[in-house]
PDB file of N, CA, C and O in Angstrom:
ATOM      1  N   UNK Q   1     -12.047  -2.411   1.272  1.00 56.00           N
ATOM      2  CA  UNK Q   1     -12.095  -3.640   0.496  1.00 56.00           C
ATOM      3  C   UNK Q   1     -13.022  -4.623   1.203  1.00 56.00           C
ATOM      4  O   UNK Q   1     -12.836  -4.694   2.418  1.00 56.00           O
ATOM      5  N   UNK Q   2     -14.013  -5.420   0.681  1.00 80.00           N
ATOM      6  CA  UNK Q   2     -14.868  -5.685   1.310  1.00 80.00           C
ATOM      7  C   UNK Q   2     -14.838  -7.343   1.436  1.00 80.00           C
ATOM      8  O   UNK Q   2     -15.413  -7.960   2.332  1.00 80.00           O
ATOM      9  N   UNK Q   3     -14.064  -7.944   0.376  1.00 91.00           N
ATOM     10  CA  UNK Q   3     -13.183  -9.403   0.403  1.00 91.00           C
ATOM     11  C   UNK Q   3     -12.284  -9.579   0.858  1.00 91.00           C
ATOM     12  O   UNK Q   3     -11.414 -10.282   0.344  1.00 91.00           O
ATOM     13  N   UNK Q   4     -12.164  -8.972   2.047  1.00 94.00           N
ATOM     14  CA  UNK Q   4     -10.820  -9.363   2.826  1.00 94.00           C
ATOM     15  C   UNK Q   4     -11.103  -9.803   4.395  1.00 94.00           C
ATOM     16  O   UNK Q   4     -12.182  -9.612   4.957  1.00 94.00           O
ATOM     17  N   UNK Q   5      -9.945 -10.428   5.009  1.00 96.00           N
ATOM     18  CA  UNK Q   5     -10.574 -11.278   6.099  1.00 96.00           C
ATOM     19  C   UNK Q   5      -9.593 -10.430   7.384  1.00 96.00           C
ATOM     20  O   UNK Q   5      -8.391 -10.693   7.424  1.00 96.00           O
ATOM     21  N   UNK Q   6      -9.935  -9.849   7.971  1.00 96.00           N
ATOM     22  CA  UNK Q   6      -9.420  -9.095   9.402  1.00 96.00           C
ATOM     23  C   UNK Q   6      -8.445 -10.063   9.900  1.00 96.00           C
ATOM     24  O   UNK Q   6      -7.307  -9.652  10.130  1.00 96.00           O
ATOM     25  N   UNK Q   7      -8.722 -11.254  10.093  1.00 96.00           N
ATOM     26  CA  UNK Q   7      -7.630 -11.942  11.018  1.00 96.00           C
ATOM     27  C   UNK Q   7      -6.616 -12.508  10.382  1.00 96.00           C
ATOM     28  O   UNK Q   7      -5.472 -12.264  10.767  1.00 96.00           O
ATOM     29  N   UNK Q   8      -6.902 -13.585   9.017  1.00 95.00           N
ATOM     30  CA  UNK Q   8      -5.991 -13.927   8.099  1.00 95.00           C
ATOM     31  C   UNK Q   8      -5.170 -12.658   7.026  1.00 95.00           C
ATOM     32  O   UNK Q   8      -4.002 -12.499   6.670  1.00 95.00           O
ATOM     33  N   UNK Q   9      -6.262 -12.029   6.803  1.00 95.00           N
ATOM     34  CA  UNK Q   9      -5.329 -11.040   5.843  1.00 95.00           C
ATOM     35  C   UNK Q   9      -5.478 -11.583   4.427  1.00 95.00           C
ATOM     36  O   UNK Q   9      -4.698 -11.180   3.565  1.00 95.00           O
ATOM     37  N   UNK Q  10      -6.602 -12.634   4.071  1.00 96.00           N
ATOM     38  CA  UNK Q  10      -6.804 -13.059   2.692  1.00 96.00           C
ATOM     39  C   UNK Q  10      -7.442 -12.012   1.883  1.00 96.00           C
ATOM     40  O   UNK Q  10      -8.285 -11.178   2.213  1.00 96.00           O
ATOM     41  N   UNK Q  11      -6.924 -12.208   0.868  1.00 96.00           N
ATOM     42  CA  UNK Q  11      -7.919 -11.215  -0.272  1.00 96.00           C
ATOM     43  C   UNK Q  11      -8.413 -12.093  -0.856  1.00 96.00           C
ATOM     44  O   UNK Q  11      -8.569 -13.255  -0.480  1.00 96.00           O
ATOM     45  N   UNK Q  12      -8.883 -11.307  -2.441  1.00 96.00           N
ATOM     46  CA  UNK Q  12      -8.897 -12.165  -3.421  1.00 96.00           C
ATOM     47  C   UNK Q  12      -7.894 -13.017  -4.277  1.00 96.00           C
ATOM     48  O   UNK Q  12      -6.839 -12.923  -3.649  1.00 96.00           O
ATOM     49  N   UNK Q  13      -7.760 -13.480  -4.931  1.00 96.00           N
ATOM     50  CA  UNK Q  13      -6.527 -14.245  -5.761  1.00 96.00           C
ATOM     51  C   UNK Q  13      -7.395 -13.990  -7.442  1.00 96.00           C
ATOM     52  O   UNK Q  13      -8.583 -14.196  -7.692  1.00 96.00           O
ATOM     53  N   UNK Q  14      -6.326 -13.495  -8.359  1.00 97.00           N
ATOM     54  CA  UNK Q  14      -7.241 -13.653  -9.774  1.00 97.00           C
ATOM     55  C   UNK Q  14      -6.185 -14.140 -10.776  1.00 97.00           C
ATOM     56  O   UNK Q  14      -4.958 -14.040 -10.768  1.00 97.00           O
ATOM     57  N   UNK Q  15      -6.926 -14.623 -11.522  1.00 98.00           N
ATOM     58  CA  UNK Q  15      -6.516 -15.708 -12.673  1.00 98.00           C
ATOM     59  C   UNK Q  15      -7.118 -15.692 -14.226  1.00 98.00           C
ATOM     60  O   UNK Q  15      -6.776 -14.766 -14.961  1.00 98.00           O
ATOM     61  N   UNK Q  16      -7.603 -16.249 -14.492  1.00 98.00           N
ATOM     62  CA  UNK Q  16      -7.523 -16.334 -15.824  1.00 98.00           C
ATOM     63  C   UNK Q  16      -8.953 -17.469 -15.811  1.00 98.00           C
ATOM     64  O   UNK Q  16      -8.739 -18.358 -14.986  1.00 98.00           O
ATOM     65  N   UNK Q  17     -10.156 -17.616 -16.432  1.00 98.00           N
ATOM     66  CA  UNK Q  17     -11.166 -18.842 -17.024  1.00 98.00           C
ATOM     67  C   UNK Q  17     -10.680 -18.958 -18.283  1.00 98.00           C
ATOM     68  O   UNK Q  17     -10.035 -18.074 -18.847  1.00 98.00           O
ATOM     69  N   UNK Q  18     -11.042 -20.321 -18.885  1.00 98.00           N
ATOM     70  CA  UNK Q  18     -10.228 -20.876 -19.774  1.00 98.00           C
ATOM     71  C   UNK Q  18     -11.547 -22.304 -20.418  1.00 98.00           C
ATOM     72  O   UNK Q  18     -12.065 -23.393 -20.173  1.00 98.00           O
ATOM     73  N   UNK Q  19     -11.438 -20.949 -21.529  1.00 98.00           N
ATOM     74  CA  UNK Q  19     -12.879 -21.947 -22.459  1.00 98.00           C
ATOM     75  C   UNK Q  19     -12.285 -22.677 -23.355  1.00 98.00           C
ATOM     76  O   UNK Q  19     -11.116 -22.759 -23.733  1.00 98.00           O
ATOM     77  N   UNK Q  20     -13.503 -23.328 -23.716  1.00 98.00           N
ATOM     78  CA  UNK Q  20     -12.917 -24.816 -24.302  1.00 98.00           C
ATOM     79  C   UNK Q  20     -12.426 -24.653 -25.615  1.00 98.00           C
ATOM     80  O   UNK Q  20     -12.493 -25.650 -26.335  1.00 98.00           O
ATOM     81  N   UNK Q  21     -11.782 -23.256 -26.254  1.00 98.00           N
ATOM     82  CA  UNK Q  21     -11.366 -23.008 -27.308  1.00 98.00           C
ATOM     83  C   UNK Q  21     -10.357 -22.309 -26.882  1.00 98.00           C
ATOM     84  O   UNK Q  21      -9.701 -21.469 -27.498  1.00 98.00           O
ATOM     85  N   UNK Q  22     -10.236 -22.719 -25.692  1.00 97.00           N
ATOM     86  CA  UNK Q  22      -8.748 -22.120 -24.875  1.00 97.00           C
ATOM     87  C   UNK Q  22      -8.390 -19.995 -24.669  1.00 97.00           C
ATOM     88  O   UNK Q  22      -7.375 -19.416 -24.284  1.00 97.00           O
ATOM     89  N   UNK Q  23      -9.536 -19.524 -25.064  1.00 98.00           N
ATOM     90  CA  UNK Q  23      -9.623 -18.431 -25.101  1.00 98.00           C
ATOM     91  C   UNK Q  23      -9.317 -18.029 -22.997  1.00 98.00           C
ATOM     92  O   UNK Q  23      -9.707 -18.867 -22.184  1.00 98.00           O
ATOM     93  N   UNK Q  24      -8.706 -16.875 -22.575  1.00 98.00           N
ATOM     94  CA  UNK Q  24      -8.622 -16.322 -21.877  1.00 98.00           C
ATOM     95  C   UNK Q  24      -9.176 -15.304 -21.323  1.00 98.00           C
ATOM     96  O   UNK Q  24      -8.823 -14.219 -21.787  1.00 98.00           O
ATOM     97  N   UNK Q  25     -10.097 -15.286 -20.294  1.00 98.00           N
ATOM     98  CA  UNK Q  25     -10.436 -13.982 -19.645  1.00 98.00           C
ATOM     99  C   UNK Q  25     -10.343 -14.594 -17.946  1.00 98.00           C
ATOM    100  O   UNK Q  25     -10.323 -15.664 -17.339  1.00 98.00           O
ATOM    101  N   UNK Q  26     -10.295 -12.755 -17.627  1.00 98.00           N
ATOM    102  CA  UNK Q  26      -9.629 -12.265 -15.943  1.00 98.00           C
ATOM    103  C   UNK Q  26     -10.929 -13.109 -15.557  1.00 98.00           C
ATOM    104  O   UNK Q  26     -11.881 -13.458 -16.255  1.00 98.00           O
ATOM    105  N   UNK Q  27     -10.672 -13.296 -14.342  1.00 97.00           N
ATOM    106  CA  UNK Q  27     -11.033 -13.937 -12.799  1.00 97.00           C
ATOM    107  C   UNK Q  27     -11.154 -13.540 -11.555  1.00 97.00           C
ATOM    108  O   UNK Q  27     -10.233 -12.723 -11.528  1.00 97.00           O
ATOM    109  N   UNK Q  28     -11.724 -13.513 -10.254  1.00 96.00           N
ATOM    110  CA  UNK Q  28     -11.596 -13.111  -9.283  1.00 96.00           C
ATOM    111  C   UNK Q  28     -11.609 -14.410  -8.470  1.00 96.00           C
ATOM    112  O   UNK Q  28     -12.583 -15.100  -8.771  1.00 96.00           O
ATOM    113  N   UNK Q  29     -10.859 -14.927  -7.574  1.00 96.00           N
ATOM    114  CA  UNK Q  29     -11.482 -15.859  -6.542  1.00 96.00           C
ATOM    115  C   UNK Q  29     -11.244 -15.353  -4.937  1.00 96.00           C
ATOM    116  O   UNK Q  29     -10.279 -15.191  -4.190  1.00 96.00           O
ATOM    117  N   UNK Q  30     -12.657 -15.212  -4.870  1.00 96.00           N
ATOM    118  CA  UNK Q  30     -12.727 -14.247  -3.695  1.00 96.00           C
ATOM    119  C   UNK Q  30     -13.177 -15.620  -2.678  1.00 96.00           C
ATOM    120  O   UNK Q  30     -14.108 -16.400  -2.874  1.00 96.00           O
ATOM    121  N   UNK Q  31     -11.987 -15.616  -1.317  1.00 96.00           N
ATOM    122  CA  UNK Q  31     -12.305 -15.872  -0.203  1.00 96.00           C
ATOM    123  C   UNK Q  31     -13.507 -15.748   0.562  1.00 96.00           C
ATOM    124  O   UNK Q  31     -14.020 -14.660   0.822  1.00 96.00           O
ATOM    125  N   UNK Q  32     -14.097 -17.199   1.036  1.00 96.00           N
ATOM    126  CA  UNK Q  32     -15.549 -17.157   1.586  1.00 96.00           C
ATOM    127  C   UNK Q  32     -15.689 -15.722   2.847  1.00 96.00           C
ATOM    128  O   UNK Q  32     -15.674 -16.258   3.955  1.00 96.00           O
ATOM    129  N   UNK Q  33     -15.750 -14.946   2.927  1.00 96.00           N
ATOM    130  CA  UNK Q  33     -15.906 -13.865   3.397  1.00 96.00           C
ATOM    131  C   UNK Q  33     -17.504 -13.666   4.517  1.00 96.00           C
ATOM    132  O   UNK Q  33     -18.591 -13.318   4.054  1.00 96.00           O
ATOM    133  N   UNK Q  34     -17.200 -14.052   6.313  1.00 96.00           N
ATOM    134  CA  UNK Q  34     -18.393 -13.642   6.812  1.00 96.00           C
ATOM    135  C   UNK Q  34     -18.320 -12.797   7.532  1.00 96.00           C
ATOM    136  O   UNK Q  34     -17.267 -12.735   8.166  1.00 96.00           O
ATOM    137  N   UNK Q  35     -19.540 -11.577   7.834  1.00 96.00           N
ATOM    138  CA  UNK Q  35     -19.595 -10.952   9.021  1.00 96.00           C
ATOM    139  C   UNK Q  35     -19.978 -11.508  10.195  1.00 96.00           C
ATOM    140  O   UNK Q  35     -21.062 -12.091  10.225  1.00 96.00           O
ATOM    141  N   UNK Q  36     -19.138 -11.429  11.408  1.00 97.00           N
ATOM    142  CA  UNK Q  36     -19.742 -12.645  12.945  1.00 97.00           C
ATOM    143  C   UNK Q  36     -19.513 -11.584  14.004  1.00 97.00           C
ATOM    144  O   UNK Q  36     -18.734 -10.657  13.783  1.00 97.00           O
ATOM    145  N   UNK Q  37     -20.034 -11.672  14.912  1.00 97.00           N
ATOM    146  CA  UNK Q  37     -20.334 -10.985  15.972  1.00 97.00           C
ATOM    147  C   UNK Q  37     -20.332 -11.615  17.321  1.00 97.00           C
ATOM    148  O   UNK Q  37     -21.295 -12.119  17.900  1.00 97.00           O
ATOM    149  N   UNK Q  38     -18.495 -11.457  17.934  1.00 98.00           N
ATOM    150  CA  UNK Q  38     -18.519 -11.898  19.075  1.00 98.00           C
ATOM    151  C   UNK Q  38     -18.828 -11.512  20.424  1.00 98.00           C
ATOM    152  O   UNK Q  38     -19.678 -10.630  20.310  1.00 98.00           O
ATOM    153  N   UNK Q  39     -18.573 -11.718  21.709  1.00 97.00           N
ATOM    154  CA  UNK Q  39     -19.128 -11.423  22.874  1.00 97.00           C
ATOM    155  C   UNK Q  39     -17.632 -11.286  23.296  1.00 97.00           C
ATOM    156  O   UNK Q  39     -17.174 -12.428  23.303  1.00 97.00           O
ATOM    157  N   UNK Q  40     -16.348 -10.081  23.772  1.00 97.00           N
ATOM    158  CA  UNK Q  40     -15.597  -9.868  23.947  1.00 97.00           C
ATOM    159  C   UNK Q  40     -15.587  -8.955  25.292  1.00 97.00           C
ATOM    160  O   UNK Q  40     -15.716  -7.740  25.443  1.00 97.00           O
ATOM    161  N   UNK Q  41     -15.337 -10.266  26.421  1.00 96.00           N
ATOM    162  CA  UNK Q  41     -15.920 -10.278  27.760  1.00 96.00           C
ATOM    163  C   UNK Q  41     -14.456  -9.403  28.587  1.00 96.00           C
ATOM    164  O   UNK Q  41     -14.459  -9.022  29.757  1.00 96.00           O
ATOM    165  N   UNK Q  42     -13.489  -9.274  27.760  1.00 95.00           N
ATOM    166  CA  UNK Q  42     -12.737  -8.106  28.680  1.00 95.00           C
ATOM    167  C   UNK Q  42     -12.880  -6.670  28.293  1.00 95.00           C
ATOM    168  O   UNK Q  42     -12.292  -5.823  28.965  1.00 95.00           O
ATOM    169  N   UNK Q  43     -13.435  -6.406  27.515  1.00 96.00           N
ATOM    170  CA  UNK Q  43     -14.200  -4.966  26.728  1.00 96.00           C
ATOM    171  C   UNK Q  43     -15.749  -4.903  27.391  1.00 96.00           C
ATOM    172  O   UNK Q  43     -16.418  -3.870  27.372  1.00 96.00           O
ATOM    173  N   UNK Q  44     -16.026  -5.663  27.745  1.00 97.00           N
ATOM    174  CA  UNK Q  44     -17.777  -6.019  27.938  1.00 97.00           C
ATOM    175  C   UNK Q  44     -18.866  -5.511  26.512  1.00 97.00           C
ATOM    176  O   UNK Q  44     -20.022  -5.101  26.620  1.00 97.00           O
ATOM    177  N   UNK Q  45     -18.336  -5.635  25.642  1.00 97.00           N
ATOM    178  CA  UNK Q  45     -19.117  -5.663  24.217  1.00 97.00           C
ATOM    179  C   UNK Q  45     -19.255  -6.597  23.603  1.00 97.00           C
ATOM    180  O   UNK Q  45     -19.199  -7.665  24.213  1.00 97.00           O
ATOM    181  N   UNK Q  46     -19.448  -6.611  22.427  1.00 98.00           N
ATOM    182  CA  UNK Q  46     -19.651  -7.238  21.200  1.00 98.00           C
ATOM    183  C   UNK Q  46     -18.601  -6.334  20.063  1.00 98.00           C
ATOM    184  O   UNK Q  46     -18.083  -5.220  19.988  1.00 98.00           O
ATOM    185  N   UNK Q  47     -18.669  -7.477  19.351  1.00 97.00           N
ATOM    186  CA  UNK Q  47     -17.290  -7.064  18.442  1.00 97.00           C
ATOM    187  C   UNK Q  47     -17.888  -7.429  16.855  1.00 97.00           C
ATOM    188  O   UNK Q  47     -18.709  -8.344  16.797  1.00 97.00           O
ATOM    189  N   UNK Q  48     -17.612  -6.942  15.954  1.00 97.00           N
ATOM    190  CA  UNK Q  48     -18.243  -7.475  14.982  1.00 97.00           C
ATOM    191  C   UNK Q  48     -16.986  -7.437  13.923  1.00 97.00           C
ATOM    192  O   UNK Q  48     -16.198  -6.511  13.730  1.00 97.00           O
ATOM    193  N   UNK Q  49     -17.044  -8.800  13.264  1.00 97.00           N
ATOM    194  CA  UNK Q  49     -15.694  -9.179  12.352  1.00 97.00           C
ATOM    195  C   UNK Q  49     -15.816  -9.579  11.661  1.00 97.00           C
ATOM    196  O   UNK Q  49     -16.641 -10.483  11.531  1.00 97.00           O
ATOM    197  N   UNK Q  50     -14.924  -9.075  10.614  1.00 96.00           N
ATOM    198  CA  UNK Q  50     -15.081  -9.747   9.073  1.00 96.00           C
ATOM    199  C   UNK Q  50     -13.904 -10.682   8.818  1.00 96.00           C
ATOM    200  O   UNK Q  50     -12.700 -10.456   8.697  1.00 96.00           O
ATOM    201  N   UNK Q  51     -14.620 -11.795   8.773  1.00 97.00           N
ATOM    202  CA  UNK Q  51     -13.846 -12.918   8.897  1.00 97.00           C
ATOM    203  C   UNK Q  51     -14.250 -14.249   7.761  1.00 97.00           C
ATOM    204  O   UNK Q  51     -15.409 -14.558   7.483  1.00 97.00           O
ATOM    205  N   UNK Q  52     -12.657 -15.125   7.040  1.00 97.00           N
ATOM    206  CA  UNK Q  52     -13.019 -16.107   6.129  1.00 97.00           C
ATOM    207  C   UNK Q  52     -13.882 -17.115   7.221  1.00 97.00           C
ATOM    208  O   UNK Q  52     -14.259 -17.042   8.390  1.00 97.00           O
ATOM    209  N   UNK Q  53     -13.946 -17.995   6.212  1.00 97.00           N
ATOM    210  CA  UNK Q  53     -14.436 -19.073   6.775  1.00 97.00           C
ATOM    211  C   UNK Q  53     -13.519 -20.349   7.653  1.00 97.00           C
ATOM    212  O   UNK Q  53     -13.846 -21.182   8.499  1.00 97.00           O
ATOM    213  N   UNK Q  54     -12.204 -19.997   6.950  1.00 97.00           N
ATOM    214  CA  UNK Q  54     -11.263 -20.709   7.768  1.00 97.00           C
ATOM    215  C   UNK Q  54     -10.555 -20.158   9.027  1.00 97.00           C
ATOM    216  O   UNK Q  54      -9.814 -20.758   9.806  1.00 97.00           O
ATOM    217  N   UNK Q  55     -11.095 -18.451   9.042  1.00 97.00           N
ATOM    218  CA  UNK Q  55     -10.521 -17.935  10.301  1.00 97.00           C
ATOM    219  C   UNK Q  55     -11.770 -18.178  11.516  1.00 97.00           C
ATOM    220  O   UNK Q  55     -11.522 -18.096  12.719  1.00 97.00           O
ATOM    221  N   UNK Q  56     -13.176 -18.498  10.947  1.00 98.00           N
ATOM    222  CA  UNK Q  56     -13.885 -18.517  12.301  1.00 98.00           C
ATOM    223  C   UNK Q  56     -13.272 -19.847  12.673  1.00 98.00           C
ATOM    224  O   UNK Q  56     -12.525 -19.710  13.642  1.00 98.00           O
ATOM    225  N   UNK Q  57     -13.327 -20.848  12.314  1.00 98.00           N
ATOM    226  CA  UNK Q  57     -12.496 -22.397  13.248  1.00 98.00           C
ATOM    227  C   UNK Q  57     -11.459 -21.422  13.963  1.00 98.00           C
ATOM    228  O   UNK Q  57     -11.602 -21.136  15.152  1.00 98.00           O
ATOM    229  N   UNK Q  58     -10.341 -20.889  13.145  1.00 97.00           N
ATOM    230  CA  UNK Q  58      -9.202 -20.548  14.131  1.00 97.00           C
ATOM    231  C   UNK Q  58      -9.819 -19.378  14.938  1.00 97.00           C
ATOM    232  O   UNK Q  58      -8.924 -18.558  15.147  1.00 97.00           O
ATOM    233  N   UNK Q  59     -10.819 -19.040  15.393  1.00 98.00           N
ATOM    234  CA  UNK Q  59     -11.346 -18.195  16.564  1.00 98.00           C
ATOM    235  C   UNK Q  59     -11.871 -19.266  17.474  1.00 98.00           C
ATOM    236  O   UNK Q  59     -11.681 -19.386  18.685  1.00 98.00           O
ATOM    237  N   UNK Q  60     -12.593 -20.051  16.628  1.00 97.00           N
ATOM    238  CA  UNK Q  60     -13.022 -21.349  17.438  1.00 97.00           C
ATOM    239  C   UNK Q  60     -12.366 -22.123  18.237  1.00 97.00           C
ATOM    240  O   UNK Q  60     -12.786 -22.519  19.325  1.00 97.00           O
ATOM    241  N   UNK Q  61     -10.749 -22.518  17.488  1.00 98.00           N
ATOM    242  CA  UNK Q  61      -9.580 -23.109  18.100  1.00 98.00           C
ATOM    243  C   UNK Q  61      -8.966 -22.154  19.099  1.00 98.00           C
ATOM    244  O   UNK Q  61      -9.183 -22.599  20.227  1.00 98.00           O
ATOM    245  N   UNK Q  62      -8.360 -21.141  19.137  1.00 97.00           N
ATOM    246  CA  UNK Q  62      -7.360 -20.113  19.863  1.00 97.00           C
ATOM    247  C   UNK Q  62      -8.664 -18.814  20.988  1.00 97.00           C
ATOM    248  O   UNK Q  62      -8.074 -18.238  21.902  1.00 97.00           O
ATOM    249  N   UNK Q  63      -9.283 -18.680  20.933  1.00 97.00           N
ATOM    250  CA  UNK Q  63     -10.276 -18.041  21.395  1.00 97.00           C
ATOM    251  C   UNK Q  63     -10.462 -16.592  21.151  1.00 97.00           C
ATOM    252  O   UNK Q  63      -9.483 -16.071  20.616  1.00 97.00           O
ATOM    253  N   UNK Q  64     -11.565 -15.719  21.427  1.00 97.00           N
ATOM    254  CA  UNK Q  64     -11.569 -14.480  20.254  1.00 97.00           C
ATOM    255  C   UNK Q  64     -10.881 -13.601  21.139  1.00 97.00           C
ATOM    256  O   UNK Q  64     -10.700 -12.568  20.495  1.00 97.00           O
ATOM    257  N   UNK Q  65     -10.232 -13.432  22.694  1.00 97.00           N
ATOM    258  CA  UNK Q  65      -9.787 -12.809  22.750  1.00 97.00           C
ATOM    259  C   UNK Q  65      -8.020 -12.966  22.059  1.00 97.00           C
ATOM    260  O   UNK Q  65      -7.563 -12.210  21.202  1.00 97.00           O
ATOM    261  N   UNK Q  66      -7.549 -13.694  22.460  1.00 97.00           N
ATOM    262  CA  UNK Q  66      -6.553 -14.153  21.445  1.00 97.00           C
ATOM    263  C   UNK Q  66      -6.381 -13.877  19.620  1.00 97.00           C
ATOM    264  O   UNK Q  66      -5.290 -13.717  19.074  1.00 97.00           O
ATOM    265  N   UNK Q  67      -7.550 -13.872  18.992  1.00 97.00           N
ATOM    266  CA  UNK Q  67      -7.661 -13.500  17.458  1.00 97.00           C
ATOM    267  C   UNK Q  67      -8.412 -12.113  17.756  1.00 97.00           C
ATOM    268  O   UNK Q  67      -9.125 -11.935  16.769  1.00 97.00           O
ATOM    269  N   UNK Q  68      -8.586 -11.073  18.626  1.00 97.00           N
ATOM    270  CA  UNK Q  68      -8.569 -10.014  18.462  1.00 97.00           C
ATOM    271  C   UNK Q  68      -7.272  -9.215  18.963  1.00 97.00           C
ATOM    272  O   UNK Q  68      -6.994  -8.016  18.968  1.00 97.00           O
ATOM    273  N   UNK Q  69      -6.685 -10.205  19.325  1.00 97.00           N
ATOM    274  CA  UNK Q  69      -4.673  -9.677  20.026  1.00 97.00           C
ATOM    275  C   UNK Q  69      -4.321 -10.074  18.691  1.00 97.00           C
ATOM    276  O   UNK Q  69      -4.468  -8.964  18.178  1.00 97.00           O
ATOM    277  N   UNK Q  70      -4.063 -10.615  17.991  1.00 96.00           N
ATOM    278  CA  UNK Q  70      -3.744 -10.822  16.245  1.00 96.00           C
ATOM    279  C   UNK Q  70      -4.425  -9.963  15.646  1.00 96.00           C
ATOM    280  O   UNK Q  70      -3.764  -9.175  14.970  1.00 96.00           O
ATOM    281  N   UNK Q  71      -5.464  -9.837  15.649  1.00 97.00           N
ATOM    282  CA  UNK Q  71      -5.548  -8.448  14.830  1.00 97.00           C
ATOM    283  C   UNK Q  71      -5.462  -7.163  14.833  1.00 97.00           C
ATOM    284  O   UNK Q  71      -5.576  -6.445  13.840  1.00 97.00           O
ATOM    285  N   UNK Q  72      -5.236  -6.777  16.065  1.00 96.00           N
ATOM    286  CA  UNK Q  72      -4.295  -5.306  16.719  1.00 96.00           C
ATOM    287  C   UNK Q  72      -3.092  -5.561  16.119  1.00 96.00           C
ATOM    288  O   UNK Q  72      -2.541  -4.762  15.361  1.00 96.00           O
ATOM    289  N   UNK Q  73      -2.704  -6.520  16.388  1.00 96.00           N
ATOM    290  CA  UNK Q  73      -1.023  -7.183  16.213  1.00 96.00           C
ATOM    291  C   UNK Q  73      -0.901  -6.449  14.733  1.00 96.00           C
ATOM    292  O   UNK Q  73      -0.236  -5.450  14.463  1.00 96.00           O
ATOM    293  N   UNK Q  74      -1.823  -7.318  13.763  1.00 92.00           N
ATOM    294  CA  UNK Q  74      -1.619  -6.535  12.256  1.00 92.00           C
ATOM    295  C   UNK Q  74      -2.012  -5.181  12.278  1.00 92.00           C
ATOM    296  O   UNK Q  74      -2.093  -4.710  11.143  1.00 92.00           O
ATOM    297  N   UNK Q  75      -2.282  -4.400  13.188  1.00 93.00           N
ATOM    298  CA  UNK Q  75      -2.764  -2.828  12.921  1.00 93.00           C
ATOM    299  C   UNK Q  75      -3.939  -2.465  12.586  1.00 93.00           C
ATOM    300  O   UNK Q  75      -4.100  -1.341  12.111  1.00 93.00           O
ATOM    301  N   UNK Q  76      -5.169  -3.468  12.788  1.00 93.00           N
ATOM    302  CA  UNK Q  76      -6.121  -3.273  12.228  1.00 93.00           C
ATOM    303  C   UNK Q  76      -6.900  -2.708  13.355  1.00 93.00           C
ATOM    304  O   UNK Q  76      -6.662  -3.006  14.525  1.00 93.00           O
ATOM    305  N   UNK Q  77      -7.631  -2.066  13.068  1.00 92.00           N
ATOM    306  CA  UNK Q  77      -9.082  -1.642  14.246  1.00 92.00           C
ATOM    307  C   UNK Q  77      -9.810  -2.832  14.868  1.00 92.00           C
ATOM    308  O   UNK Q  77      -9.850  -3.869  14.205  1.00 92.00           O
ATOM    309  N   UNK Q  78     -10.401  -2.793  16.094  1.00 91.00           N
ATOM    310  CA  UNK Q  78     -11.315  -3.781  16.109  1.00 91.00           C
ATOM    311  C   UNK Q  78     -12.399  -2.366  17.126  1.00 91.00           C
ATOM    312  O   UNK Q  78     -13.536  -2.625  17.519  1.00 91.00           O
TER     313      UNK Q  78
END
C-alpha cells in the first residue's frame, strides 16, 4: 500500500463528494505521504521511510532513533 505512513499507521480515509445537486460519489483522502532518508548512527546507515507529513515533526520532536523503536514496536521492517 503505498498511502500509508510507517510510523503513524495512517491510511487513507474515504467518503463521499457531494455536488451541488447533492448527487454522491466515492472519495479517497489520502494522507500527505513522503519518502525521507535518515542517517541512523547506531546501524551506521541510512534508513529510508515512508512517512506523513505530521510524522516527520514527530521524528523531528522524539528523534529517529526513537521513531525507528516505534516502528519495530508496530512490526514493521525498517
Amino acid at each position: 500500500m503505498s498511502a500509508h505512513c510507517q510510523l503513524t499507521g495512517s491510511k487513507p480515509g474515504f467518503g463521499n463528494n457531494i455536488s451541488h445537486s447533492h448527487r454522491r460519489t466515492s472519495r479517497r483522502f489520502d494522507p500527505n505521504i513522503q519518502r525521507k532518508r535518515y542517517w541512523l548512527p547506531s546501524e551506521g546507515r541510512h534508513v529510508r521511510l515512508t512517512l506523513s507529513a505530521k510524522a516527520i515533526k514527530t521524528v523531528d520532536a522524539i528523534g529517529i532513533e526513537a521513531a525507528v523503536a516505534r516502528i519495530r514496536a508496530r512490526g514493521e521492517k525498517v
